Amino acid sequence: MRKTILIPTDFTVKSLNVLKTILVNSQNTDTFNILLVHGISLNDSIRDLLFYSKSEQIESLTNPEFQEACEVIKNKFGQQIASLRIDLFSGYNLAAFENYLEGNKVDAIFTCERKSLLINKNSFDLSQFIDKCSVKVTRINSGLNTSIPEKGKIAEVFINQVSMG
């Protein structure tokens, strides 16, 4: 069965542990359209809006370790991943978030217990909308609170301490 899932991201390798947990704990017959979403406020300057490029914004927010970790996950769990997309949400209220979920046909939201890092001055935490939305939300404990020498690095994707919470 194919499901579309939304996972909030702050473009850190640690935020991908939620995705890894889902893939490890799901049945091999499940396939997922994965939507990694970051909340960002748009500047209201007309000049900035005219020349705004979502792909350039995403490229400026991501880092090589995050992109490499995404590729590792796609290669390791290829048969379970129908698509993996990185997107930005820039709405200001719950109604806009509900429309975003409906437009992307999101079946479920998976998030971790920790707050997302605000990596940009315009970033905002999506939990204010996730907590109130109509889509099923599952909170995941990544189990990575122990001391890991590779913490924050690509090697963190290979650690198997995960659990559904």
mmCIF file with all atom_site columns, C-alpha atoms in Angstrom, residues 1 4 6 24 27-29 38 43 61 65-66 81 102-103 105 119 134 136 145 150 156 159:
data_model
loop_
_atom_site.group_PDB
_atom_site.id
_atom_site.type_symbol
_atom_site.label_atom_id
_atom_site.label_alt_id
_atom_site.label_comp_id
_atom_site.label_asym_id
_atom_site.label_entity_id
_atom_site.label_seq_id
_atom_site.pdbx_PDB_ins_code
_atom_site.Cartn_x
_atom_site.Cartn_y
_atom_site.Cartn_z
_atom_site.occupancy
_atom_site.B_iso_or_equiv
_atom_site.pdbx_formal_charge
_atom_site.auth_seq_id
_atom_site.auth_comp_id
_atom_site.auth_asym_id
_atom_site.auth_atom_id
_atom_site.pdbx_PDB_model_num
ATOM 1  C CA . MET A 1 1   ? 0.000  0.000  0.000  1.00 0.00 ? 1   MET A CA 1
ATOM 2  C CA . THR A 1 4   ? 2.181  9.850  1.498  1.00 0.00 ? 4   THR A CA 1
ATOM 3  C CA . LEU A 1 6   ? 5.141  14.314 5.822  1.00 0.00 ? 6   LEU A CA 1
ATOM 4  C CA . VAL A 1 24  ? 12.860 0.068  9.427  1.00 0.00 ? 24  VAL A CA 1
ATOM 5  C CA . GLN A 1 27  ? 6.310  -3.838 6.414  1.00 0.00 ? 27  GLN A CA 1
ATOM 6  C CA . ASN A 1 28  ? 8.245  -4.464 3.210  1.00 0.00 ? 28  ASN A CA 1
ATOM 7  C CA . THR A 1 29  ? 4.960  -4.302 1.289  1.00 0.00 ? 29  THR A CA 1
ATOM 8  C CA . HIS A 1 38  ? 10.681 22.901 6.458  1.00 0.00 ? 38  HIS A CA 1
ATOM 9  C CA . ASN A 1 43  ? 9.805  38.147 2.800  1.00 0.00 ? 43  ASN A CA 1
ATOM 10 C CA . LEU A 1 61  ? 19.284 25.591 3.345  1.00 0.00 ? 61  LEU A CA 1
ATOM 11 C CA . GLU A 1 65  ? 25.839 15.794 4.756  1.00 0.00 ? 65  GLU A CA 1
ATOM 12 C CA . PHE A 1 66  ? 22.044 16.037 4.652  1.00 0.00 ? 66  PHE A CA 1
ATOM 13 C CA . ILE A 1 81  ? 10.499 4.691  -1.244 1.00 0.00 ? 81  ILE A CA 1
ATOM 14 C CA . GLU A 1 102 ? -4.754 18.167 1.192  1.00 0.00 ? 102 GLU A CA 1
ATOM 15 C CA . GLY A 1 103 ? -2.952 19.384 -1.935 1.00 0.00 ? 103 GLY A CA 1
ATOM 16 C CA . LYS A 1 105 ? -2.496 14.126 -0.329 1.00 0.00 ? 105 LYS A CA 1
ATOM 17 C CA . ILE A 1 119 ? 18.406 27.229 10.737 1.00 0.00 ? 119 ILE A CA 1
ATOM 18 C CA . SER A 1 134 ? -6.639 16.892 11.044 1.00 0.00 ? 134 SER A CA 1
ATOM 19 C CA . LYS A 1 136 ? -2.891 11.511 11.940 1.00 0.00 ? 136 LYS A CA 1
ATOM 20 C CA . ASN A 1 145 ? 20.160 10.326 23.160 1.00 0.00 ? 145 ASN A CA 1
ATOM 21 C CA . GLU A 1 150 ? 29.619 10.495 14.821 1.00 0.00 ? 150 GLU A CA 1
ATOM 22 C CA . GLU A 1 156 ? 24.379 8.476  12.326 1.00 0.00 ? 156 GLU A CA 1
ATOM 23 C CA . ILE A 1 159 ? 22.882 3.415  13.819 1.00 0.00 ? 159 ILE A CA 1
#
